[in-house]
C-alpha atoms as a printed R data frame, in Angstrom:
    type eleno elety resid chain resno       x       y       z
1   ATOM     1    CA   MET     A     1 126.815  96.370  79.621
2   ATOM     2    CA   LEU     A     2 123.252  96.521  79.581
3   ATOM     3    CA   SER     A     3 122.173  97.728  76.674
4   ATOM     4    CA   GLN     A     4 124.160  94.383  74.508
5   ATOM     5    CA   LEU     A     5 121.983  92.821  71.785
6   ATOM     6    CA   ASN     A     6 120.746  88.755  72.162
7   ATOM     7    CA   GLU     A     7 121.984  88.409  75.893
8   ATOM     8    CA   GLU     A     8 119.355  87.711  78.672
9   ATOM     9    CA   LYS     A     9 119.265  90.811  80.884
10  ATOM    10    CA   LEU     A    10 119.826  89.584  85.177
11  ATOM    11    CA   VAL     A    11 119.035  93.155  86.965
12  ATOM    12    CA   VAL     A    12 119.349  92.845  91.086
13  ATOM    13    CA   VAL     A    13 117.923  95.812  92.916
14  ATOM    14    CA   GLY     A    14 119.912  96.029  96.432
15  ATOM    15    CA   GLY     A    15 123.419  95.888  96.735
16  ATOM    16    CA   GLY     A    16 123.441  93.664 100.342
17  ATOM    17    CA   ALA     A    17 124.199  90.913 101.618
18  ATOM    18    CA   ALA     A    18 120.742  88.549  99.375
19  ATOM    19    CA   GLY     A    19 121.399  90.828  96.076
20  ATOM    20    CA   VAL     A    20 125.104  90.334  96.057
21  ATOM    21    CA   TYR     A    21 124.624  86.531  97.074
22  ATOM    22    CA   GLY     A    22 121.447  85.743  94.117
23  ATOM    23    CA   ALA     A    23 123.214  87.863  91.987
24  ATOM    24    CA   ILE     A    24 126.626  85.489  92.160
25  ATOM    25    CA   HIS     A    25 124.152  82.537  92.130
26  ATOM    26    CA   ALA     A    26 123.006  83.469  89.112
27  ATOM    27    CA   LYS     A    27 125.858  84.059  86.900
28  ATOM    28    CA   THR     A    28 126.927  80.206  88.781
29  ATOM    29    CA   ILE     A    29 123.960  78.701  87.255
30  ATOM    30    CA   ALA     A    30 123.916  80.344  84.428
31  ATOM    31    CA   PRO     A    31 126.702  81.558  83.149
32  ATOM    32    CA   HIS     A    32 125.071  83.555  80.041
33  ATOM    33    CA   LEU     A    33 123.589  86.431  82.402
34  ATOM    34    CA   ASN     A    34 124.328  89.945  81.634
35  ATOM    35    CA   VAL     A    35 123.772  90.055  85.486
36  ATOM    36    CA   VAL     A    36 124.019  93.676  86.851
37  ATOM    37    CA   ILE     A    37 123.884  94.642  90.582
38  ATOM    38    CA   ILE     A    38 121.886  98.006  91.140
39  ATOM    39    CA   GLU     A    39 122.914 100.233  94.528
40  ATOM    40    CA   LYS     A    40 121.550 103.775  95.243
41  ATOM    41    CA   GLY     A    41 124.254 103.375  97.683
42  ATOM    42    CA   LYS     A    42 127.618 101.565  98.331
43  ATOM    43    CA   PRO     A    43 127.611  97.935  97.824
44  ATOM    44    CA   LEU     A    44 127.740  95.638 101.026
45  ATOM    45    CA   SER     A    45 126.871  98.456 103.427
46  ATOM    46    CA   LYS     A    46 125.260  97.381 106.054
47  ATOM    47    CA   VAL     A    47 127.081  94.044 105.951
48  ATOM    48    CA   LYS     A    48 130.147  96.445 106.987
49  ATOM    49    CA   ILE     A    49 128.968  98.130 109.414
50  ATOM    50    CA   SER     A    50 127.385  94.829 111.251
51  ATOM    51    CA   GLY     A    51 129.584  91.985 110.211
52  ATOM    52    CA   GLY     A    52 132.458  93.681 112.555
53  ATOM    53    CA   GLY     A    53 134.240  96.097 109.541
54  ATOM    54    CA   ARG     A    54 135.249  93.699 107.320
55  ATOM    55    CA   CYS     A    55 133.364  94.088 104.345
56  ATOM    56    CA   ASN     A    56 135.814  94.548 101.828
57  ATOM    57    CA   VAL     A    57 133.715  95.938  98.486
58  ATOM    58    CA   THR     A    58 132.494  99.257 100.338
59  ATOM    59    CA   ASN     A    59 135.546 101.214 100.306
60  ATOM    60    CA   GLY     A    60 137.129 100.502  96.935
61  ATOM    61    CA   HIS     A    61 137.896 104.692  96.687
62  ATOM    62    CA   CYS     A    62 140.829 103.224  98.614
63  ATOM    63    CA   ALA     A    63 142.976 100.999  97.218
64  ATOM    64    CA   ASP     A    64 145.632 100.772  99.360
65  ATOM    65    CA   ASN     A    65 144.548  98.308 102.509
66  ATOM    66    CA   LEU     A    66 147.745  99.111 105.156
67  ATOM    67    CA   ILE     A    67 145.978 102.866 104.413
68  ATOM    68    CA   LEU     A    68 142.577 101.911 105.042
69  ATOM    69    CA   ALA     A    69 143.216  99.350 108.115
70  ATOM    70    CA   GLU     A    70 144.795 102.475 110.340
71  ATOM    71    CA   ASN     A    71 141.495 104.584 108.994
72  ATOM    72    CA   TYR     A    72 139.675 101.616 110.612
73  ATOM    73    CA   PRO     A    73 137.866 104.033 113.298
74  ATOM    74    CA   ARG     A    74 138.103 100.735 115.412
75  ATOM    75    CA   GLY     A    75 142.098  99.966 115.510
76  ATOM    76    CA   HIS     A    76 143.509  98.659 112.632
77  ATOM    77    CA   LYS     A    77 144.141  95.307 114.153
78  ATOM    78    CA   GLU     A    78 140.747  94.242 112.767
79  ATOM    79    CA   LEU     A    79 141.023  94.944 109.349
80  ATOM    80    CA   ARG     A    80 144.446  93.601 109.299
81  ATOM    81    CA   GLY     A    81 143.122  89.673 109.203
82  ATOM    82    CA   SER     A    82 144.773  87.497 106.715
83  ATOM    83    CA   PHE     A    83 142.152  87.396 104.613
84  ATOM    84    CA   PHE     A    84 141.848  91.582 104.168
85  ATOM    85    CA   ASN     A    85 145.525  90.824 103.367
86  ATOM    86    CA   VAL     A    86 145.171  88.844 100.475
87  ATOM    87    CA   HIS     A    87 141.751  90.812  99.100
88  ATOM    88    CA   GLY     A    88 141.792  94.443  99.510
89  ATOM    89    CA   PRO     A    89 139.000  96.364  97.914
90  ATOM    90    CA   VAL     A    90 139.773  96.169  94.503
91  ATOM    91    CA   ASP     A    91 140.965  92.439  94.555
92  ATOM    92    CA   THR     A    92 136.894  91.824  95.820
93  ATOM    93    CA   MET     A    93 135.106  94.004  93.240
94  ATOM    94    CA   SER     A    94 138.090  92.550  90.388
95  ATOM    95    CA   TRP     A    95 136.668  89.417  91.491
96  ATOM    96    CA   PHE     A    96 132.703  90.885  90.814
97  ATOM    97    CA   THR     A    97 133.945  91.578  87.719
98  ATOM    98    CA   SER     A    98 135.975  88.995  86.338
99  ATOM    99    CA   HIS     A    99 132.506  86.516  87.703
100 ATOM   100    CA   GLY     A   100 130.445  88.816  84.808
101 ATOM   101    CA   VAL     A   101 128.672  90.956  87.792
102 ATOM   102    CA   GLU     A   102 128.797  94.354  86.883
103 ATOM   103    CA   LEU     A   103 128.510  97.077  90.384
104 ATOM   104    CA   LYS     A   104 126.379 100.038  90.029
105 ATOM   105    CA   THR     A   105 126.524 102.004  92.408
106 ATOM   106    CA   LYS     A   106 124.698 105.945  93.177
107 ATOM   107    CA   LYS     A   107 121.843 104.309  90.617
108 ATOM   108    CA   ASN     A   108 118.634 103.768  91.522
109 ATOM   109    CA   VAL     A   109 115.379 102.112  90.354
110 ATOM   110    CA   THR     A   110 112.798 103.522  90.843
111 ATOM   111    CA   ALA     A   111 109.529 102.297  89.224
112 ATOM   112    CA   VAL     A   112 109.006  98.605  87.016
113 ATOM   113    CA   SER     A   113 106.693  97.749  85.220
114 ATOM   114    CA   VAL     A   114 106.447  94.433  83.098
115 ATOM   115    CA   LEU     A   115 106.290  94.399  79.152
116 ATOM   116    CA   SER     A   116 103.874  91.651  77.370
117 ATOM   117    CA   ASP     A   117 106.716  90.214  76.011
118 ATOM   118    CA   GLY     A   118 107.382  89.041  80.083
119 ATOM   119    CA   LYS     A   119 110.539  91.656  79.944
120 ATOM   120    CA   PHE     A   120 110.665  94.287  82.822
121 ATOM   121    CA   LEU     A   121 111.240  98.084  82.081
122 ATOM   122    CA   LEU     A   122 113.531 100.118  85.411
123 ATOM   123    CA   GLU     A   123 113.460 103.390  85.025
124 ATOM   124    CA   ILE     A   124 117.197 103.721  86.693
125 ATOM   125    CA   LYS     A   125 117.763 107.588  88.275
126 ATOM   126    CA   GLN     A   126 121.077 108.253  88.739
127 ATOM   127    CA   LEU     A   127 122.009 110.003  91.923
128 ATOM   128    CA   PRO     A   128 122.307 112.782  92.501
129 ATOM   129    CA   SER     A   129 121.619 114.337  89.211
130 ATOM   130    CA   GLY     A   130 118.241 112.469  89.225
131 ATOM   131    CA   SER     A   131 118.544 112.051  85.631
132 ATOM   132    CA   ALA     A   132 116.188 109.302  84.767
133 ATOM   133    CA   LYS     A   133 117.052 106.559  82.458
134 ATOM   134    CA   HIS     A   134 114.449 102.991  81.241
135 ATOM   135    CA   VAL     A   135 116.092  99.915  80.543
136 ATOM   136    CA   GLU     A   136 114.204  96.502  79.416
137 ATOM   137    CA   VAL     A   137 115.698  93.422  80.595
138 ATOM   138    CA   ASP     A   138 114.886  89.920  81.345
139 ATOM   139    CA   TYR     A   139 114.977  89.159  84.380
140 ATOM   140    CA   LEU     A   140 114.341  90.769  87.702
141 ATOM   141    CA   LEU     A   141 115.568  89.878  91.422
142 ATOM   142    CA   ILE     A   142 114.419  92.170  94.543
143 ATOM   143    CA   ALA     A   143 116.838  92.179  97.178
144 ATOM   144    CA   THR     A   144 116.033  95.646  99.001
145 ATOM   145    CA   GLY     A   145 116.765  94.341 102.480
146 ATOM   146    CA   SER     A   146 114.730  96.444 105.038
147 ATOM   147    CA   ASN     A   147 114.313  99.329 102.679
148 ATOM   148    CA   ARG     A   148 110.574 100.118 101.711
149 ATOM   149    CA   GLN     A   149 111.263 101.168  98.427
150 ATOM   150    CA   GLY     A   150 111.930  96.722  97.698
151 ATOM   151    CA   TYR     A   151 107.564  96.723  98.601
152 ATOM   152    CA   GLN     A   152 106.626  99.492  96.547
153 ATOM   153    CA   LEU     A   153 108.791  98.228  93.405
154 ATOM   154    CA   ALA     A   154 106.775  94.770  94.322
155 ATOM   155    CA   SER     A   155 103.909  96.663  94.545
156 ATOM   156    CA   GLN     A   156 104.283  97.576  91.365
157 ATOM   157    CA   LEU     A   157 104.010  94.937  89.790
158 ATOM   158    CA   GLY     A   158 101.284  93.582  91.627
159 ATOM   159    CA   HIS     A   159 102.088  91.547  94.742
160 ATOM   160    CA   SER     A   160  99.871  92.365  97.660
161 ATOM   161    CA   ILE     A   161 102.674  92.614 100.827
162 ATOM   162    CA   VAL     A   162 101.272  92.405 104.389
163 ATOM   163    CA   GLU     A   163 103.155  94.405 106.438
164 ATOM   164    CA   PRO     A   164 107.209  93.659 107.543
165 ATOM   165    CA   MET     A   165 107.360  93.275 111.491
166 ATOM   166    CA   PRO     A   166 110.901  94.119 113.407
167 ATOM   167    CA   SER     A   167 111.886  90.515 114.804
168 ATOM   168    CA   LEU     A   168 113.910  93.170 117.142
169 ATOM   169    CA   PHE     A   169 112.783  95.776 119.391
170 ATOM   170    CA   THR     A   170 114.470  98.886 116.923
171 ATOM   171    CA   PHE     A   171 114.466 102.206 117.358
172 ATOM   172    CA   LYS     A   172 113.834 105.046 115.575
173 ATOM   173    CA   ILE     A   173 115.060 108.273 115.880
174 ATOM   174    CA   GLU     A   174 114.995 111.252 113.292
175 ATOM   175    CA   ASP     A   175 119.037 111.847 113.552
176 ATOM   176    CA   LEU     A   176 119.615 112.076 109.334
177 ATOM   177    CA   ARG     A   177 123.319 111.666 110.783
178 ATOM   178    CA   LEU     A   178 122.015 108.510 111.548
179 ATOM   179    CA   ARG     A   179 119.680 106.988 109.044
180 ATOM   180    CA   GLU     A   180 122.242 104.668 107.252
181 ATOM   181    CA   LEU     A   181 122.230 103.405 110.315
182 ATOM   182    CA   SER     A   182 118.635 101.747 110.047
183 ATOM   183    CA   GLY     A   183 118.566  97.689 110.236
184 ATOM   184    CA   VAL     A   184 121.462  97.204 111.858
185 ATOM   185    CA   LYS     A   185 121.820  95.517 115.635
186 ATOM   186    CA   TYR     A   186 124.273  96.292 118.071
187 ATOM   187    CA   LEU     A   187 125.208  94.557 121.480
188 ATOM   188    CA   PRO     A   188 123.714  96.248 125.186
189 ATOM   189    CA   ILE     A   189 127.629  97.562 126.458
190 ATOM   190    CA   PHE     A   190 127.887  97.561 130.171
191 ATOM   191    CA   GLU     A   191 130.104  97.752 132.641
192 ATOM   192    CA   LEU     A   192 129.010  95.850 135.468
193 ATOM   193    CA   LEU     A   193 130.070  97.323 138.630
194 ATOM   194    CA   ALA     A   194 130.746  95.419 142.203
195 ATOM   195    CA   PHE     A   195 129.764  96.870 145.875
């Protein structure tokens, strides 16, 4: 879909809440745009983790809502609300497609430059193979959240970056199994004992 002629293109780098909202808003105000979200991981994965596990895009590999809910680690009741019963993963992804927003996963935008005509040239690598292709787009929205890659892409475009500061207390953990939890907030869990 990125290669269609004579069609203005917007690429959104980052499939989190901000990127998805930006893509939807762009299609709302400019329905003619060819809008593509590029996400190296699962779209809306932090929404799933930090939003009570109710994201319906991230589990697109499971078409049966009941099977997905039964395998939810906190118990199936949390995923059996009225919204989930009506709008499962396949429905949600179909909604994006029907509104002209294409979701591309397992792709990583690794470089960006501005062409002489003001368009953007993106280098997009397929994961996990690493094979790269170059794509020319009219508009670019970088919405990578706390991922430093967004800052690197903005720097490649000549923007100066103010060093980001965490607004919440953070933990630096070297355990690679936990790296996808980066940026997730947890409430303290404790038990009050009476003496």
